[in-house]
Amino acid sequence: MLFATAGIFFAIFLYFGILFEVEPTSDLKNLIRENIRIAEDNNRLLRKIVSANRWARIFKVLYWIIIIGSMVGIYYYIQPILMDLLDAYEGLISGMQNIQKAGETVGGAVNPSNISPALIDKIRNLLP
């Protein structure tokens, strides 16, 4: 409301100023010069802010490129080592499963109560 009222008064002042061709005073000239100086200063500051934001955006993009690129590079160089470790682990697991299966298969024969006396005699005959 206040700005609308001020705008109306300014329009009336401008109308009557043009109508009566009021000669600008030195105070008005000084105010206009000060206004131009402040506007130029604001323009310079705004350009600096825009430039700083542009550089910040560029550095943020470079930051993420470095982060993601290093992760891809590390995976590229470590992937063969990880695959070798995974193959070794799978070999170890399959070896343990084979030992477990062999133990289950031979488990009945290893139990001394399940060995027949004839087999014990054959083993004794083999020994010197």
mmCIF file of N, CA and C in Angstrom:
data_model
loop_
_atom_site.group_PDB
_atom_site.id
_atom_site.type_symbol
_atom_site.label_atom_id
_atom_site.label_comp_id
_atom_site.label_asym_id
_atom_site.label_seq_id
_atom_site.Cartn_x
_atom_site.Cartn_y
_atom_site.Cartn_z
ATOM 1 N N MET A 1 0.829 -1.190 0.000
ATOM 2 C CA MET A 1 0.000 0.000 0.000
ATOM 3 C C MET A 1 0.870 1.249 0.000
ATOM 4 N N LEU A 2 1.923 1.227 0.808
ATOM 5 C CA LEU A 2 2.800 2.384 0.890
ATOM 6 C C LEU A 2 3.518 2.607 -0.437
ATOM 7 N N PHE A 3 3.976 1.492 -1.051
ATOM 8 C CA PHE A 3 4.694 1.620 -2.319
ATOM 9 C C PHE A 3 3.763 2.101 -3.434
ATOM 10 N N ALA A 4 2.534 1.659 -3.404
ATOM 11 C CA ALA A 4 1.575 2.109 -4.412
ATOM 12 C C ALA A 4 1.326 3.608 -4.263
ATOM 13 N N THR A 5 1.203 4.068 -3.033
ATOM 14 C CA THR A 5 0.984 5.493 -2.782
ATOM 15 C C THR A 5 2.197 6.298 -3.220
ATOM 16 N N ALA A 6 3.388 5.798 -2.897
ATOM 17 C CA ALA A 6 4.605 6.496 -3.301
ATOM 18 C C ALA A 6 4.721 6.529 -4.817
ATOM 19 N N GLY A 7 4.327 5.437 -5.467
ATOM 20 C CA GLY A 7 4.365 5.403 -6.927
ATOM 21 C C GLY A 7 3.424 6.417 -7.541
ATOM 22 N N ILE A 8 2.263 6.571 -6.945
ATOM 23 C CA ILE A 8 1.283 7.542 -7.448
ATOM 24 C C ILE A 8 1.822 8.958 -7.295
ATOM 25 N N PHE A 9 2.411 9.254 -6.122
ATOM 26 C CA PHE A 9 2.966 10.588 -5.904
ATOM 27 C C PHE A 9 4.120 10.866 -6.858
ATOM 28 N N PHE A 10 4.932 9.850 -7.127
ATOM 29 C CA PHE A 10 6.042 10.026 -8.064
ATOM 30 C C PHE A 10 5.520 10.298 -9.469
ATOM 31 N N ALA A 11 4.472 9.570 -9.860
ATOM 32 C CA ALA A 11 3.888 9.788 -11.187
ATOM 33 C C ALA A 11 3.315 11.200 -11.295
ATOM 34 N N ILE A 12 2.661 11.670 -10.237
ATOM 35 C CA ILE A 12 2.110 13.034 -10.248
ATOM 36 C C ILE A 12 3.239 14.049 -10.330
ATOM 37 N N PHE A 13 4.301 13.819 -9.534
ATOM 38 C CA PHE A 13 5.449 14.723 -9.559
ATOM 39 C C PHE A 13 6.084 14.751 -10.942
ATOM 40 N N LEU A 14 6.235 13.586 -11.545
ATOM 41 C CA LEU A 14 6.829 13.499 -12.874
ATOM 42 C C LEU A 14 5.946 14.221 -13.902
ATOM 43 N N TYR A 15 4.648 14.022 -13.779
ATOM 44 C CA TYR A 15 3.711 14.661 -14.717
ATOM 45 C C TYR A 15 3.813 16.182 -14.623
ATOM 46 N N PHE A 16 3.757 16.682 -13.386
ATOM 47 C CA PHE A 16 3.814 18.133 -13.225
ATOM 48 C C PHE A 16 5.200 18.670 -13.519
ATOM 49 N N GLY A 17 6.215 17.873 -13.279
ATOM 50 C CA GLY A 17 7.573 18.315 -13.602
ATOM 51 C C GLY A 17 7.759 18.468 -15.088
ATOM 52 N N ILE A 18 7.207 17.540 -15.848
ATOM 53 C CA ILE A 18 7.297 17.647 -17.300
ATOM 54 C C ILE A 18 6.377 18.760 -17.801
ATOM 55 N N LEU A 19 5.217 18.870 -17.166
ATOM 56 C CA LEU A 19 4.242 19.865 -17.592
ATOM 57 C C LEU A 19 4.786 21.278 -17.417
ATOM 58 N N PHE A 20 5.390 21.528 -16.278
ATOM 59 C CA PHE A 20 5.898 22.869 -15.995
ATOM 60 C C PHE A 20 7.378 23.009 -16.318
ATOM 61 N N GLU A 21 7.988 21.958 -16.808
ATOM 62 C CA GLU A 21 9.398 21.942 -17.161
ATOM 63 C C GLU A 21 10.252 22.494 -16.034
ATOM 64 N N VAL A 22 10.204 21.775 -14.910
ATOM 65 C CA VAL A 22 10.972 22.182 -13.741
ATOM 66 C C VAL A 22 12.439 21.923 -14.027
ATOM 67 N N GLU A 23 13.243 22.901 -13.772
ATOM 68 C CA GLU A 23 14.684 22.778 -13.979
ATOM 69 C C GLU A 23 15.263 22.000 -12.793
ATOM 70 N N PRO A 24 16.052 20.914 -13.067
ATOM 71 C CA PRO A 24 16.614 20.150 -11.955
ATOM 72 C C PRO A 24 17.603 20.998 -11.165
ATOM 73 N N THR A 25 17.490 20.890 -9.872
ATOM 74 C CA THR A 25 18.377 21.649 -8.995
ATOM 75 C C THR A 25 19.674 20.880 -8.805
ATOM 76 N N SER A 26 20.612 21.526 -8.171
ATOM 77 C CA SER A 26 21.906 20.872 -7.940
ATOM 78 C C SER A 26 21.739 19.712 -6.955
ATOM 79 N N ASP A 27 20.795 19.826 -6.009
ATOM 80 C CA ASP A 27 20.551 18.719 -5.074
ATOM 81 C C ASP A 27 20.026 17.499 -5.820
ATOM 82 N N LEU A 28 19.118 17.746 -6.751
ATOM 83 C CA LEU A 28 18.568 16.647 -7.535
ATOM 84 C C LEU A 28 19.651 16.019 -8.405
ATOM 85 N N LYS A 29 20.508 16.856 -8.984
ATOM 86 C CA LYS A 29 21.611 16.329 -9.788
ATOM 87 C C LYS A 29 22.552 15.485 -8.927
ATOM 88 N N ASN A 30 22.829 15.965 -7.734
ATOM 89 C CA ASN A 30 23.712 15.211 -6.825
ATOM 90 C C ASN A 30 23.083 13.874 -6.435
ATOM 91 N N LEU A 31 21.783 13.890 -6.182
ATOM 92 C CA LEU A 31 21.097 12.644 -5.833
ATOM 93 C C LEU A 31 21.116 11.662 -7.003
ATOM 94 N N ILE A 32 20.927 12.187 -8.215
ATOM 95 C CA ILE A 32 20.961 11.309 -9.390
ATOM 96 C C ILE A 32 22.363 10.741 -9.579
ATOM 97 N N ARG A 33 23.395 11.570 -9.405
ATOM 98 C CA ARG A 33 24.775 11.077 -9.515
ATOM 99 C C ARG A 33 25.055 10.007 -8.455
ATOM 100 N N GLU A 34 24.593 10.259 -7.240
ATOM 101 C CA GLU A 34 24.794 9.277 -6.158
ATOM 102 C C GLU A 34 24.058 7.980 -6.474
ATOM 103 N N ASN A 35 22.848 8.115 -7.019
ATOM 104 C CA ASN A 35 22.072 6.933 -7.395
ATOM 105 C C ASN A 35 22.793 6.146 -8.490
ATOM 106 N N ILE A 36 23.346 6.834 -9.473
ATOM 107 C CA ILE A 36 24.089 6.161 -10.543
ATOM 108 C C ILE A 36 25.328 5.479 -9.974
ATOM 109 N N ARG A 37 26.041 6.168 -9.075
ATOM 110 C CA ARG A 37 27.242 5.575 -8.469
ATOM 111 C C ARG A 37 26.893 4.309 -7.685
ATOM 112 N N ILE A 38 25.823 4.350 -6.910
ATOM 113 C CA ILE A 38 25.403 3.179 -6.134
ATOM 114 C C ILE A 38 24.962 2.054 -7.064
ATOM 115 N N ALA A 39 24.250 2.393 -8.136
ATOM 116 C CA ALA A 39 23.815 1.363 -9.092
ATOM 117 C C ALA A 39 25.019 0.701 -9.758
ATOM 118 N N GLU A 40 26.034 1.503 -10.132
ATOM 119 C CA GLU A 40 27.244 0.924 -10.726
ATOM 120 C C GLU A 40 27.972 0.035 -9.724
ATOM 121 N N ASP A 41 28.033 0.481 -8.466
ATOM 122 C CA ASP A 41 28.678 -0.324 -7.426
ATOM 123 C C ASP A 41 27.922 -1.636 -7.218
ATOM 124 N N ASN A 42 26.593 -1.561 -7.184
ATOM 125 C CA ASN A 42 25.785 -2.782 -7.048
ATOM 126 C C ASN A 42 25.999 -3.715 -8.233
ATOM 127 N N ASN A 43 26.066 -3.138 -9.431
ATOM 128 C CA ASN A 43 26.284 -3.947 -10.628
ATOM 129 C C ASN A 43 27.637 -4.660 -10.549
ATOM 130 N N ARG A 44 28.675 -3.944 -10.109
ATOM 131 C CA ARG A 44 29.995 -4.558 -9.965
ATOM 132 C C ARG A 44 29.965 -5.690 -8.934
ATOM 133 N N LEU A 45 29.305 -5.463 -7.809
ATOM 134 C CA LEU A 45 29.210 -6.501 -6.775
ATOM 135 C C LEU A 45 28.411 -7.705 -7.265
ATOM 136 N N LEU A 46 27.318 -7.458 -7.983
ATOM 137 C CA LEU A 46 26.516 -8.565 -8.506
ATOM 138 C C LEU A 46 27.301 -9.383 -9.522
ATOM 139 N N ARG A 47 28.109 -8.717 -10.340
ATOM 140 C CA ARG A 47 28.950 -9.457 -11.290
ATOM 141 C C ARG A 47 29.959 -10.336 -10.557
ATOM 142 N N LYS A 48 30.518 -9.823 -9.459
ATOM 143 C CA LYS A 48 31.449 -10.630 -8.661
ATOM 144 C C LYS A 48 30.741 -11.836 -8.055
ATOM 145 N N ILE A 49 29.523 -11.630 -7.569
ATOM 146 C CA ILE A 49 28.766 -12.738 -6.977
ATOM 147 C C ILE A 49 28.457 -13.796 -8.028
ATOM 148 N N VAL A 50 28.046 -13.364 -9.217
ATOM 149 C CA VAL A 50 27.752 -14.316 -10.297
ATOM 150 C C VAL A 50 29.006 -15.088 -10.676
ATOM 151 N N SER A 51 30.132 -14.381 -10.762
ATOM 152 C CA SER A 51 31.394 -15.045 -11.102
ATOM 153 C C SER A 51 31.791 -16.048 -10.019
ATOM 154 N N ALA A 52 31.643 -15.662 -8.755
ATOM 155 C CA ALA A 52 31.985 -16.576 -7.658
ATOM 156 C C ALA A 52 31.087 -17.809 -7.680
ATOM 157 N N ASN A 53 29.797 -17.621 -7.955
ATOM 158 C CA ASN A 53 28.884 -18.770 -8.044
ATOM 159 C C ASN A 53 29.254 -19.679 -9.204
ATOM 160 N N ARG A 54 29.654 -19.097 -10.323
ATOM 161 C CA ARG A 54 30.054 -19.898 -11.479
ATOM 162 C C ARG A 54 31.282 -20.750 -11.131
ATOM 163 N N TRP A 55 32.291 -20.113 -10.488
ATOM 164 C CA TRP A 55 33.493 -20.874 -10.104
ATOM 165 C C TRP A 55 33.161 -21.950 -9.075
ATOM 166 N N ALA A 56 32.264 -21.638 -8.146
ATOM 167 C CA ALA A 56 31.871 -22.642 -7.145
ATOM 168 C C ALA A 56 31.199 -23.828 -7.816
ATOM 169 N N ARG A 57 30.354 -23.576 -8.802
ATOM 170 C CA ARG A 57 29.684 -24.657 -9.530
ATOM 171 C C ARG A 57 30.706 -25.504 -10.291
ATOM 172 N N ILE A 58 31.680 -24.839 -10.934
ATOM 173 C CA ILE A 58 32.716 -25.569 -11.675
ATOM 174 C C ILE A 58 33.522 -26.448 -10.735
ATOM 175 N N PHE A 59 33.921 -25.910 -9.578
ATOM 176 C CA PHE A 59 34.709 -26.700 -8.636
ATOM 177 C C PHE A 59 33.898 -27.835 -8.024
ATOM 178 N N LYS A 60 32.600 -27.633 -7.837
ATOM 179 C CA LYS A 60 31.763 -28.709 -7.315
ATOM 180 C C LYS A 60 31.674 -29.853 -8.322
ATOM 181 N N VAL A 61 31.530 -29.515 -9.604
ATOM 182 C CA VAL A 61 31.494 -30.550 -10.643
ATOM 183 C C VAL A 61 32.832 -31.284 -10.697
ATOM 184 N N LEU A 62 33.941 -30.532 -10.654
ATOM 185 C CA LEU A 62 35.263 -31.166 -10.647
ATOM 186 C C LEU A 62 35.449 -32.056 -9.425
ATOM 187 N N TYR A 63 34.944 -31.629 -8.277
ATOM 188 C CA TYR A 63 35.036 -32.421 -7.049
ATOM 189 C C TYR A 63 34.364 -33.776 -7.233
ATOM 190 N N TRP A 64 33.138 -33.779 -7.781
ATOM 191 C CA TRP A 64 32.416 -35.037 -7.959
ATOM 192 C C TRP A 64 33.032 -35.885 -9.059
ATOM 193 N N ILE A 65 33.595 -35.251 -10.087
ATOM 194 C CA ILE A 65 34.281 -36.020 -11.126
ATOM 195 C C ILE A 65 35.484 -36.730 -10.530
ATOM 196 N N ILE A 66 36.227 -36.042 -9.666
ATOM 197 C CA ILE A 66 37.390 -36.662 -9.026
ATOM 198 C C ILE A 66 36.954 -37.800 -8.113
ATOM 199 N N ILE A 67 35.908 -37.598 -7.320
ATOM 200 C CA ILE A 67 35.430 -38.643 -6.405
ATOM 201 C C ILE A 67 34.986 -39.875 -7.192
ATOM 202 N N ILE A 68 34.113 -39.686 -8.172
ATOM 203 C CA ILE A 68 33.583 -40.828 -8.930
ATOM 204 C C ILE A 68 34.677 -41.456 -9.782
ATOM 205 N N GLY A 69 35.539 -40.629 -10.377
ATOM 206 C CA GLY A 69 36.635 -41.159 -11.186
ATOM 207 C C GLY A 69 37.615 -41.982 -10.373
ATOM 208 N N SER A 70 37.920 -41.536 -9.160
ATOM 209 C CA SER A 70 38.835 -42.313 -8.321
ATOM 210 C C SER A 70 38.198 -43.631 -7.898
ATOM 211 N N MET A 71 36.888 -43.630 -7.653
ATOM 212 C CA MET A 71 36.233 -44.893 -7.300
ATOM 213 C C MET A 71 36.279 -45.872 -8.463
ATOM 214 N N VAL A 72 36.031 -45.385 -9.677
ATOM 215 C CA VAL A 72 36.087 -46.250 -10.858
ATOM 216 C C VAL A 72 37.516 -46.739 -11.078
ATOM 217 N N GLY A 73 38.496 -45.859 -10.916
ATOM 218 C CA GLY A 73 39.893 -46.245 -11.083
ATOM 219 C C GLY A 73 40.335 -47.277 -10.064
ATOM 220 N N ILE A 74 39.937 -47.081 -8.820
ATOM 221 C CA ILE A 74 40.291 -48.052 -7.782
ATOM 222 C C ILE A 74 39.657 -49.397 -8.090
ATOM 223 N N TYR A 75 38.413 -49.413 -8.515
ATOM 224 C CA TYR A 75 37.762 -50.675 -8.867
ATOM 225 C C TYR A 75 38.475 -51.334 -10.043
ATOM 226 N N TYR A 76 38.890 -50.542 -11.027
ATOM 227 C CA TYR A 76 39.560 -51.079 -12.210
ATOM 228 C C TYR A 76 40.875 -51.757 -11.820
ATOM 229 N N TYR A 77 41.638 -51.152 -10.909
ATOM 230 C CA TYR A 77 42.927 -51.724 -10.530
ATOM 231 C C TYR A 77 42.805 -52.824 -9.486
ATOM 232 N N ILE A 78 41.807 -52.774 -8.631
ATOM 233 C CA ILE A 78 41.669 -53.768 -7.558
ATOM 234 C C ILE A 78 40.821 -54.954 -7.996
ATOM 235 N N GLN A 79 40.026 -54.810 -9.038
ATOM 236 C CA GLN A 79 39.119 -55.876 -9.474
ATOM 237 C C GLN A 79 39.843 -57.181 -9.773
ATOM 238 N N PRO A 80 41.000 -57.205 -10.478
ATOM 239 C CA PRO A 80 41.682 -58.492 -10.688
ATOM 240 C C PRO A 80 42.141 -59.136 -9.380
ATOM 241 N N ILE A 81 42.592 -58.333 -8.443
ATOM 242 C CA ILE A 81 43.021 -58.870 -7.150
ATOM 243 C C ILE A 81 41.820 -59.460 -6.422
ATOM 244 N N LEU A 82 40.708 -58.752 -6.454
ATOM 245 C CA LEU A 82 39.500 -59.261 -5.798
ATOM 246 C C LEU A 82 39.014 -60.549 -6.450
ATOM 247 N N MET A 83 39.107 -60.631 -7.770
ATOM 248 C CA MET A 83 38.683 -61.860 -8.455
ATOM 249 C C MET A 83 39.586 -63.031 -8.068
ATOM 250 N N ASP A 84 40.912 -62.796 -7.955
ATOM 251 C CA ASP A 84 41.826 -63.857 -7.519
ATOM 252 C C ASP A 84 41.489 -64.310 -6.100
ATOM 253 N N LEU A 85 41.220 -63.354 -5.217
ATOM 254 C CA LEU A 85 40.856 -63.714 -3.844
ATOM 255 C C LEU A 85 39.538 -64.482 -3.811
ATOM 256 N N LEU A 86 38.592 -64.077 -4.634
ATOM 257 C CA LEU A 86 37.305 -64.767 -4.687
ATOM 258 C C LEU A 86 37.475 -66.188 -5.212
ATOM 259 N N ASP A 87 38.313 -66.362 -6.245
ATOM 260 C CA ASP A 87 38.575 -67.712 -6.761
ATOM 261 C C ASP A 87 39.251 -68.578 -5.700
ATOM 262 N N ALA A 88 40.216 -68.007 -4.962
ATOM 263 C CA ALA A 88 40.889 -68.761 -3.903
ATOM 264 C C ALA A 88 39.897 -69.147 -2.808
ATOM 265 N N TYR A 89 39.010 -68.236 -2.459
ATOM 266 C CA TYR A 89 38.009 -68.520 -1.438
ATOM 267 C C TYR A 89 37.065 -69.626 -1.905
ATOM 268 N N GLU A 90 36.633 -69.555 -3.170
ATOM 269 C CA GLU A 90 35.751 -70.607 -3.693
ATOM 270 C C GLU A 90 36.471 -71.955 -3.717
ATOM 271 N N GLY A 91 37.772 -71.955 -4.066
ATOM 272 C CA GLY A 91 38.552 -73.197 -4.033
ATOM 273 C C GLY A 91 38.657 -73.746 -2.622
ATOM 274 N N LEU A 92 38.859 -72.876 -1.659
ATOM 275 C CA LEU A 92 38.941 -73.306 -0.263
ATOM 276 C C LEU A 92 37.617 -73.906 0.193
ATOM 277 N N ILE A 93 36.522 -73.253 -0.152
ATOM 278 C CA ILE A 93 35.200 -73.760 0.240
ATOM 279 C C ILE A 93 34.930 -75.113 -0.413
ATOM 280 N N SER A 94 35.242 -75.238 -1.715
ATOM 281 C CA SER A 94 34.991 -76.529 -2.378
ATOM 282 C C SER A 94 35.900 -77.613 -1.806
ATOM 283 N N GLY A 95 37.147 -77.259 -1.460
ATOM 284 C CA GLY A 95 38.038 -78.234 -0.822
ATOM 285 C C GLY A 95 37.503 -78.680 0.529
ATOM 286 N N MET A 96 36.986 -77.742 1.303
ATOM 287 C CA MET A 96 36.426 -78.103 2.608
ATOM 288 C C MET A 96 35.190 -78.985 2.433
ATOM 289 N N GLN A 97 34.386 -78.686 1.413
ATOM 290 C CA GLN A 97 33.211 -79.529 1.169
ATOM 291 C C GLN A 97 33.629 -80.931 0.732
ATOM 292 N N ASN A 98 34.693 -81.035 -0.082
ATOM 293 C CA ASN A 98 35.186 -82.353 -0.491
ATOM 294 C C ASN A 98 35.711 -83.139 0.700
ATOM 295 N N ILE A 99 36.415 -82.459 1.602
ATOM 296 C CA ILE A 99 36.915 -83.132 2.807
ATOM 297 C C ILE A 99 35.750 -83.600 3.659
ATOM 298 N N GLN A 100 34.731 -82.755 3.769
ATOM 299 C CA GLN A 100 33.562 -83.129 4.569
ATOM 300 C C GLN A 100 32.852 -84.332 3.951
ATOM 301 N N LYS A 101 32.700 -84.342 2.620
ATOM 302 C CA LYS A 101 32.063 -85.483 1.962
ATOM 303 C C LYS A 101 32.903 -86.742 2.127
ATOM 304 N N ALA A 102 34.222 -86.613 2.018
ATOM 305 C CA ALA A 102 35.094 -87.781 2.194
ATOM 306 C C ALA A 102 35.008 -88.286 3.623
ATOM 307 N N GLY A 103 34.932 -87.379 4.563
ATOM 308 C CA GLY A 103 34.800 -87.792 5.960
ATOM 309 C C GLY A 103 33.488 -88.509 6.211
ATOM 310 N N GLU A 104 32.421 -88.040 5.564
ATOM 311 C CA GLU A 104 31.132 -88.716 5.725
ATOM 312 C C GLU A 104 31.159 -90.094 5.074
ATOM 313 N N THR A 105 31.845 -90.195 3.930
ATOM 314 C CA THR A 105 31.924 -91.480 3.231
ATOM 315 C C THR A 105 32.774 -92.470 4.010
ATOM 316 N N VAL A 106 33.895 -92.004 4.491
ATOM 317 C CA VAL A 106 34.819 -92.894 5.198
ATOM 318 C C VAL A 106 34.472 -92.965 6.678
ATOM 319 N N GLY A 107 33.591 -92.149 7.139
ATOM 320 C CA GLY A 107 33.277 -92.068 8.568
ATOM 321 C C GLY A 107 32.910 -93.400 9.178
ATOM 322 N N GLY A 108 32.173 -94.238 8.505
ATOM 323 C CA GLY A 108 31.788 -95.536 9.055
ATOM 324 C C GLY A 108 32.973 -96.477 9.164
ATOM 325 N N ALA A 109 33.914 -96.428 8.230
ATOM 326 C CA ALA A 109 35.076 -97.329 8.250
ATOM 327 C C ALA A 109 36.099 -96.881 9.272
ATOM 328 N N VAL A 110 36.141 -95.595 9.577
ATOM 329 C CA VAL A 110 37.137 -95.102 10.526
ATOM 330 C C VAL A 110 36.715 -95.410 11.956
ATOM 331 N N ASN A 111 35.452 -95.511 12.197
ATOM 332 C CA ASN A 111 34.970 -95.816 13.540
ATOM 333 C C ASN A 111 35.455 -97.212 13.944
ATOM 334 N N PRO A 112 36.241 -97.357 15.005
ATOM 335 C CA PRO A 112 36.814 -98.662 15.380
ATOM 336 C C PRO A 112 35.774 -99.727 15.693
ATOM 337 N N SER A 113 34.624 -99.336 16.154
ATOM 338 C CA SER A 113 33.614 -100.348 16.470
ATOM 339 C C SER A 113 33.001 -100.940 15.207
ATOM 340 N N ASN A 114 33.114 -100.248 14.066
ATOM 341 C CA ASN A 114 32.542 -100.744 12.818
ATOM 342 C C ASN A 114 33.534 -101.552 11.984
ATOM 343 N N ILE A 115 34.811 -101.594 12.361
ATOM 344 C CA ILE A 115 35.822 -102.329 11.581
ATOM 345 C C ILE A 115 35.707 -103.818 11.911
ATOM 346 N N SER A 116 35.663 -104.560 10.829
ATOM 347 C CA SER A 116 35.550 -106.022 11.031
ATOM 348 C C SER A 116 36.891 -106.589 11.506
ATOM 349 N N PRO A 117 36.877 -107.696 12.308
ATOM 350 C CA PRO A 117 38.129 -108.300 12.790
ATOM 351 C C PRO A 117 38.989 -108.848 11.658
ATOM 352 N N ALA A 118 38.378 -109.269 10.541
ATOM 353 C CA ALA A 118 39.162 -109.782 9.411
ATOM 354 C C ALA A 118 40.004 -108.664 8.800
ATOM 355 N N LEU A 119 39.446 -107.445 8.714
ATOM 356 C CA LEU A 119 40.187 -106.308 8.171
ATOM 357 C C LEU A 119 41.334 -105.936 9.096
ATOM 358 N N ILE A 120 41.116 -106.043 10.389
ATOM 359 C CA ILE A 120 42.185 -105.744 11.347
ATOM 360 C C ILE A 120 43.318 -106.750 11.186
ATOM 361 N N ASP A 121 42.993 -108.017 10.967
ATOM 362 C CA ASP A 121 44.024 -109.036 10.770
ATOM 363 C C ASP A 121 44.811 -108.774 9.493
ATOM 364 N N LYS A 122 44.143 -108.380 8.423
ATOM 365 C CA LYS A 122 44.846 -108.079 7.166
ATOM 366 C C LYS A 122 45.817 -106.912 7.357
ATOM 367 N N ILE A 123 45.381 -105.903 8.103
ATOM 368 C CA ILE A 123 46.252 -104.745 8.336
ATOM 369 C C ILE A 123 47.451 -105.161 9.176
ATOM 370 N N ARG A 124 47.265 -106.041 10.164
ATOM 371 C CA ARG A 124 48.378 -106.514 10.998
ATOM 372 C C ARG A 124 49.373 -107.322 10.176
ATOM 373 N N ASN A 125 48.881 -108.072 9.209
ATOM 374 C CA ASN A 125 49.775 -108.869 8.368
ATOM 375 C C ASN A 125 50.622 -107.987 7.459
ATOM 376 N N LEU A 126 50.132 -106.823 7.132
ATOM 377 C CA LEU A 126 50.899 -105.912 6.284
ATOM 378 C C LEU A 126 52.032 -105.247 7.057
ATOM 379 N N LEU A 127 51.862 -105.088 8.331
ATOM 380 C CA LEU A 127 52.892 -104.441 9.144
ATOM 381 C C LEU A 127 54.037 -105.414 9.409
ATOM 382 N N PRO A 128 55.289 -104.950 9.458
ATOM 383 C CA PRO A 128 56.424 -105.865 9.703
ATOM 384 C C PRO A 128 56.509 -106.378 11.104
#
